[in-house]
XYZ file of C-alpha atoms in Angstrom:
420
model
C -26.614 -68.662 18.001
C -25.103 -68.451 21.480
C -22.171 -70.589 20.341
C -21.623 -68.385 17.289
C -21.479 -65.222 19.420
C -19.081 -66.851 21.834
C -16.857 -67.945 18.969
C -16.806 -64.364 17.549
C -15.842 -62.967 20.942
C -12.867 -65.295 21.011
C -11.758 -63.842 17.646
C -11.801 -60.212 18.779
C -8.422 -60.261 20.529
C -6.487 -62.129 17.809
C -7.943 -59.866 15.108
C -7.154 -56.757 17.130
C -3.608 -58.004 17.633
C -3.187 -58.682 13.930
C -4.528 -55.203 13.135
C -2.094 -53.543 15.539
C 0.804 -55.507 14.063
C -0.238 -54.420 10.577
C -0.521 -50.774 11.668
C 2.907 -50.949 13.307
C 4.373 -52.423 10.156
C 2.911 -49.559 8.092
C 4.514 -46.996 10.395
C 7.894 -48.721 10.199
C 7.653 -49.313 6.465
C 6.880 -45.657 5.748
C 10.256 -44.104 6.466
C 9.153 -40.554 5.736
C 6.118 -38.361 6.385
C 4.777 -36.490 3.372
C 1.332 -35.290 2.335
C 0.852 -35.608 -1.430
C -1.396 -32.551 -1.336
C 0.845 -30.569 1.005
C 3.026 -27.536 0.417
C 6.774 -27.245 -0.010
C 8.365 -25.337 2.854
C 11.424 -23.305 1.787
C 13.819 -22.372 4.598
C 16.050 -19.371 3.896
C 18.000 -16.572 5.573
C 17.486 -12.987 4.453
C 17.228 -9.537 5.997
C 13.574 -9.191 4.998
C 10.808 -11.789 5.030
C 9.159 -12.960 1.808
C 5.390 -13.320 1.525
C 5.229 -14.738 -2.005
C 7.249 -14.999 -5.215
C 5.597 -12.162 -7.098
C 8.014 -9.369 -6.192
C 11.169 -11.308 -5.358
C 14.516 -9.976 -6.515
C 17.805 -11.699 -5.789
C 20.800 -10.183 -4.057
C 23.863 -11.557 -5.838
C 25.805 -11.353 -2.558
C 23.317 -13.537 -0.656
C 23.415 -17.151 -1.845
C 20.343 -18.064 0.189
C 18.299 -15.356 -1.537
C 19.605 -16.407 -4.937
C 18.558 -20.017 -4.395
C 15.183 -18.831 -3.097
C 14.702 -16.887 -6.326
C 15.440 -20.061 -8.264
C 12.751 -21.920 -6.306
C 10.246 -19.204 -7.199
C 11.178 -19.346 -10.877
C 10.698 -23.127 -10.950
C 7.328 -22.703 -9.233
C 6.194 -20.193 -11.876
C 7.411 -22.389 -14.723
C 5.675 -25.455 -13.330
C 2.444 -23.503 -12.861
C 2.386 -22.886 -16.609
C 2.706 -26.613 -17.266
C -0.024 -27.718 -14.870
C -0.224 -28.506 -11.181
C 2.561 -27.054 -9.068
C 2.877 -27.640 -5.302
C 2.371 -24.347 -3.490
C 5.098 -22.763 -1.398
C 5.523 -21.738 2.213
C 8.462 -19.606 3.287
C 10.349 -19.627 6.571
C 12.970 -16.956 7.191
C 15.287 -18.030 10.027
C 17.071 -14.664 10.167
C 15.471 -13.838 13.526
C 17.221 -16.875 15.037
C 20.704 -15.604 14.131
C 22.824 -14.749 17.168
C 25.826 -12.420 17.208
C 25.183 -11.716 13.548
C 26.665 -15.118 12.605
C 25.365 -18.382 14.093
C 21.842 -19.733 14.237
C 20.198 -20.565 17.542
C 19.161 -24.208 17.072
C 16.339 -23.966 19.609
C 14.867 -20.982 17.801
C 14.986 -22.805 14.483
C 13.280 -25.874 15.998
C 10.462 -23.675 17.334
C 9.947 -21.987 13.971
C 9.926 -25.286 12.098
C 7.604 -26.939 14.626
C 5.108 -24.109 14.281
C 5.066 -24.477 10.494
C 4.666 -28.257 10.644
C 1.783 -27.906 13.104
C 0.150 -25.215 10.987
C -0.481 -27.331 7.888
C 0.448 -30.365 5.816
C 3.836 -30.507 4.090
C 5.079 -32.245 0.987
C 8.667 -31.701 2.084
C 11.275 -29.077 2.953
C 13.819 -27.366 0.711
C 16.638 -25.627 2.578
C 18.511 -22.907 0.722
C 20.747 -22.237 3.735
C 24.518 -22.544 3.505
C 26.405 -25.167 5.532
C 26.919 -23.224 8.816
C 23.149 -22.652 9.132
C 21.927 -26.053 7.984
C 22.492 -28.416 10.909
C 19.354 -27.506 12.939
C 17.177 -28.039 9.852
C 18.833 -31.394 9.097
C 18.313 -32.650 12.650
C 14.711 -31.446 12.799
C 13.806 -33.238 9.565
C 15.587 -36.385 10.733
C 13.566 -36.402 13.964
C 10.238 -35.646 12.264
C 10.914 -37.911 9.245
C 10.227 -35.101 6.794
C 11.917 -35.224 3.342
C 14.627 -32.571 3.040
C 16.651 -31.328 0.063
C 19.775 -29.278 0.835
C 20.229 -26.912 -2.093
C 23.542 -25.245 -1.142
C 25.135 -26.937 1.878
C 28.333 -28.875 1.014
C 29.728 -29.650 4.486
C 30.412 -33.394 4.755
C 29.420 -33.590 8.431
C 25.788 -32.707 7.704
C 25.137 -36.151 6.232
C 27.697 -38.077 8.275
C 26.736 -41.532 9.577
C 26.349 -40.199 13.130
C 23.547 -37.893 11.955
C 21.518 -40.908 10.768
C 19.898 -39.013 7.902
C 19.851 -41.931 5.452
C 16.744 -42.032 3.317
C 15.451 -38.610 4.453
C 18.004 -35.914 3.585
C 19.492 -35.398 0.120
C 22.171 -32.969 -0.999
C 22.012 -31.182 -4.363
C 25.674 -30.080 -4.376
C 28.923 -32.095 -4.490
C 30.568 -32.233 -1.066
C 33.676 -30.425 0.144
C 35.469 -33.779 0.170
C 34.865 -33.943 -3.574
C 36.120 -30.372 -3.970
C 39.365 -31.120 -2.112
C 39.973 -34.158 -4.300
C 39.346 -32.155 -7.463
C 41.716 -29.388 -6.303
C 44.504 -31.910 -5.712
C 43.887 -33.582 -9.070
C 44.065 -30.211 -10.848
C 47.402 -29.395 -9.187
C 48.717 -32.821 -10.103
C 47.585 -32.486 -13.714
C 49.230 -29.062 -14.102
C 52.392 -30.232 -12.300
C 53.130 -26.940 -10.544
C 56.551 -27.032 -8.889
C 55.949 -24.562 -6.021
C 52.489 -24.135 -4.555
C 51.401 -21.688 -1.850
C 48.412 -23.090 0.033
C 46.462 -20.451 1.946
C 43.701 -21.567 4.295
C 41.460 -19.857 6.826
C 41.185 -21.374 10.347
C 37.454 -22.093 10.104
C 35.556 -25.322 9.479
C 35.524 -24.772 5.699
C 39.161 -23.757 5.271
C 40.576 -26.251 7.763
C 38.695 -29.167 6.245
C 39.775 -28.387 2.683
C 43.344 -27.807 3.869
C 43.594 -31.229 5.516
C 41.975 -33.025 2.617
C 44.015 -31.317 -0.121
C 47.274 -32.082 1.711
C 46.251 -35.704 2.279
C 45.316 -36.096 -1.380
C 48.628 -34.605 -2.513
C 50.543 -37.022 -0.277
C 48.894 -40.018 -1.889
C 49.312 -38.690 -5.435
C 52.268 -39.447 -7.706
C 53.260 -35.790 -7.568
C 55.509 -33.984 -5.076
C 55.448 -30.197 -5.360
C 57.049 -27.915 -2.801
C 54.045 -26.730 -0.789
C 54.246 -23.561 1.316
C 51.564 -23.510 4.017
C 49.955 -20.226 5.138
C 47.233 -19.953 7.764
C 45.192 -16.798 7.200
C 44.621 -15.202 10.596
C 42.901 -11.855 11.117
C 46.197 -10.112 11.811
C 47.937 -11.502 8.713
C 49.113 -8.805 6.299
C 49.314 -10.205 2.777
C 51.550 -7.317 1.713
C 54.304 -8.637 3.998
C 54.270 -11.982 2.161
C 54.656 -10.630 -1.364
C 58.504 -10.530 -1.433
C 58.671 -14.108 -0.119
C 56.158 -15.426 -2.670
C 57.991 -13.704 -5.495
C 61.508 -14.740 -4.475
C 60.432 -18.330 -3.800
C 59.189 -18.393 -7.406
C 55.704 -19.555 -6.470
C 53.915 -20.620 -9.638
C 50.503 -21.438 -8.122
C 48.458 -20.124 -5.208
C 45.404 -21.965 -3.873
C 43.093 -20.082 -1.509
C 40.871 -22.166 0.794
C 38.448 -19.867 2.557
C 35.983 -17.108 1.849
C 35.769 -14.175 -0.519
C 36.537 -11.248 1.808
C 40.130 -12.258 2.570
C 40.641 -13.806 -0.866
C 39.849 -10.400 -2.394
C 42.513 -8.808 -0.213
C 45.123 -11.354 -1.308
C 44.253 -10.958 -4.985
C 44.487 -7.175 -4.677
C 48.000 -7.381 -3.221
C 49.125 -9.812 -5.927
C 47.670 -7.578 -8.609
C 49.587 -4.428 -7.686
C 52.831 -5.762 -6.275
C 56.128 -4.802 -7.904
C 59.349 -6.340 -6.618
C 62.573 -4.614 -5.634
C 64.985 -4.856 -8.577
C 67.935 -4.053 -6.334
C 67.427 -7.208 -4.260
C 70.266 -9.389 -5.549
C 69.297 -12.351 -3.340
C 65.959 -12.761 -5.106
C 66.191 -15.274 -7.934
C 62.820 -14.351 -9.481
C 63.048 -13.600 -13.193
C 60.073 -11.239 -13.044
C 59.304 -8.466 -10.554
C 55.550 -9.124 -10.667
C 53.132 -12.056 -10.523
C 52.192 -11.976 -14.205
C 52.986 -15.674 -14.704
C 51.136 -16.833 -11.606
C 48.114 -19.174 -11.482
C 45.615 -18.435 -8.683
C 42.906 -20.962 -7.825
C 40.016 -19.943 -5.550
C 37.948 -22.487 -3.671
C 34.185 -22.263 -4.080
C 33.762 -20.194 -0.916
C 36.491 -17.742 -1.951
C 34.828 -16.985 -5.263
C 32.544 -14.014 -5.709
C 30.674 -13.290 -8.926
C 32.295 -9.858 -9.354
C 35.579 -11.672 -10.063
C 34.031 -12.785 -13.348
C 33.113 -9.229 -14.377
C 35.688 -7.774 -16.779
C 34.466 -4.238 -16.066
C 35.311 -4.537 -12.357
C 38.421 -6.728 -12.288
C 41.392 -7.165 -14.568
C 43.945 -9.631 -13.291
C 47.549 -9.565 -14.625
C 47.785 -13.279 -13.759
C 45.633 -16.296 -14.611
C 42.786 -16.622 -12.115
C 40.579 -19.682 -11.716
C 37.686 -20.756 -9.516
C 36.863 -24.287 -8.387
C 33.084 -24.455 -8.742
C 30.369 -27.113 -9.058
C 28.663 -25.148 -11.856
C 29.720 -22.735 -14.567
C 30.307 -19.228 -13.135
C 27.652 -16.610 -13.752
C 28.853 -13.329 -15.218
C 27.254 -10.355 -13.478
C 26.044 -7.636 -15.807
C 27.310 -4.193 -14.889
C 23.830 -2.694 -15.420
C 22.757 -4.330 -12.144
C 24.330 -1.545 -10.139
C 22.093 -2.022 -7.110
C 23.283 -5.650 -6.765
C 19.724 -6.974 -7.120
C 17.914 -8.179 -10.208
C 14.670 -9.961 -11.089
C 14.638 -13.439 -12.566
C 13.710 -13.179 -16.232
C 15.462 -15.969 -18.110
C 16.016 -19.480 -16.746
C 19.004 -20.007 -19.032
C 20.783 -17.082 -17.322
C 20.275 -18.121 -13.720
C 23.234 -17.708 -11.399
C 24.541 -20.974 -9.934
C 22.752 -20.675 -6.578
C 19.488 -19.947 -8.405
C 19.974 -23.078 -10.484
C 20.238 -25.160 -7.316
C 17.022 -23.656 -5.983
C 15.320 -24.276 -9.313
C 16.312 -27.950 -9.395
C 15.431 -28.455 -5.719
C 11.826 -27.374 -6.275
C 11.471 -29.583 -9.334
C 12.780 -32.633 -7.477
C 10.669 -32.076 -4.367
C 7.530 -31.565 -6.473
C 7.884 -35.194 -7.639
C 6.435 -36.288 -4.320
C 3.139 -34.616 -5.231
C 2.583 -36.986 -8.129
C 3.920 -40.144 -6.531
C 2.171 -42.629 -4.285
C 3.856 -42.807 -0.919
C 6.788 -45.167 -1.125
C 7.729 -47.950 1.247
C 11.052 -48.828 2.783
C 14.269 -46.914 3.417
C 15.050 -46.572 -0.296
C 11.739 -45.020 -1.375
C 12.752 -41.341 -1.460
C 16.063 -42.056 -3.161
C 14.292 -43.891 -5.967
C 11.744 -41.099 -6.408
C 14.397 -38.364 -6.544
C 16.814 -40.356 -8.712
C 14.519 -41.877 -11.347
C 14.073 -40.724 -13.982
C 17.103 -38.389 -14.148
C 16.206 -34.694 -13.967
C 16.981 -32.408 -16.896
C 18.799 -30.137 -14.472
C 19.714 -26.471 -14.761
C 22.976 -27.054 -12.914
C 24.073 -29.784 -15.291
C 24.344 -32.269 -12.416
C 23.119 -35.823 -12.624
C 20.859 -36.146 -9.597
C 21.503 -39.786 -8.877
C 21.842 -40.245 -5.111
C 23.597 -42.918 -3.092
C 22.255 -44.537 0.080
C 23.457 -41.633 2.235
C 21.742 -38.995 0.101
C 24.931 -37.760 -1.583
C 25.300 -37.242 -5.314
C 26.984 -40.164 -6.975
C 30.503 -39.037 -8.019
C 30.076 -39.218 -11.787
C 31.840 -36.684 -14.035
C 28.831 -34.343 -14.124
C 28.799 -34.119 -10.332
C 32.411 -33.053 -9.831
C 33.876 -29.620 -9.210
C 35.422 -28.023 -12.273
C 38.133 -25.379 -12.661
C 36.922 -22.345 -14.598
C 39.186 -19.577 -15.854
C 37.573 -16.260 -14.952
C 36.624 -13.754 -17.652
C 38.646 -11.027 -15.908
C 41.707 -13.258 -15.885
C 44.831 -12.978 -17.995
C 44.723 -15.619 -20.769
C 46.898 -18.672 -20.374
C 50.135 -18.697 -22.431
C 48.588 -21.103 -24.943
C 45.708 -18.678 -25.536
C 47.614 -15.418 -25.839
C 48.743 -15.966 -29.397
C 45.112 -16.188 -30.512
C 44.169 -12.746 -29.240
């Protein structure tokens, strides 16, 4: 018996070592932390905090609120079908400094408190790109699954951020948008293009990419470059645009200044006595105006509020939502999934994808989350095919590209006018 006990004591250290190696392997093999019975944390930015989904209405001017409303609608729909992961809400509005940028430290504190408070299935962020980086970095550090519903900035999932296998983007990137803008210009073969861009991260990035894509294309339009500074007066540019016979304008920026430009184009009438101007028309009736996704606002697609004498388009990842004029207070409840605005559709799909983790055994390896989110394909509200690559980006199939949509308030194209 004494020999048996001595032999067992000799086994203690090897067995303990093997156990520790096995435990270490399990930690390394599990590349994300998720509780199958946990809640989905939704991070958003709004003026007022939300306690639950019961009384939520969406402000059509706040994309984060719209996407949040879509999450709530998906939660209600899934409740009717059976088990639905419950929701937590985190409003990061209190961490906004100077009315614009988020304080990263404040966001980390808020997220840490929520993680410590209870178990999580994963996080859905309905923040736009400028607000998203602190959330991305927190989830990378804590190994928490994250779905970005609205953020399209390429840098968020760049290799230096090391987000592979943890962070997934629901929207095509700005790089894809720039490529699709250049391809549209090439296809239409405009001769003279005015390219307006704002000197911010969104406008500058699109500007560089569109120009680079045009240089490599078998298409050489005359491109007039305009940087939209605060002091720029669009009215001063109207004679030049008219006399240079610009046939297409592309605006790379946000809706506030794009609205100002469109307003000046709409009402401008040229000087007939100017003999040096070779323009055949004294207005911009034959012009094509393309707005980048950030420059589009849903009122542009409302025929009761806008009536453009030219053909206006928007480059968007989903079909534009037409605001009903009855919603005079700019807020409306969610009543019909088929009529969700685009940001709501992204929130809706984000909840449905994240809820897959509740019914799935915890995966192993760096590819586990991608396989769970990608297979089987989701019957999405956005129309996207949520098949992700190794970096968490949507695979660039036709369904995941930006499309050019002619706005309802736009003048019909020449080929359409004879049918009206």
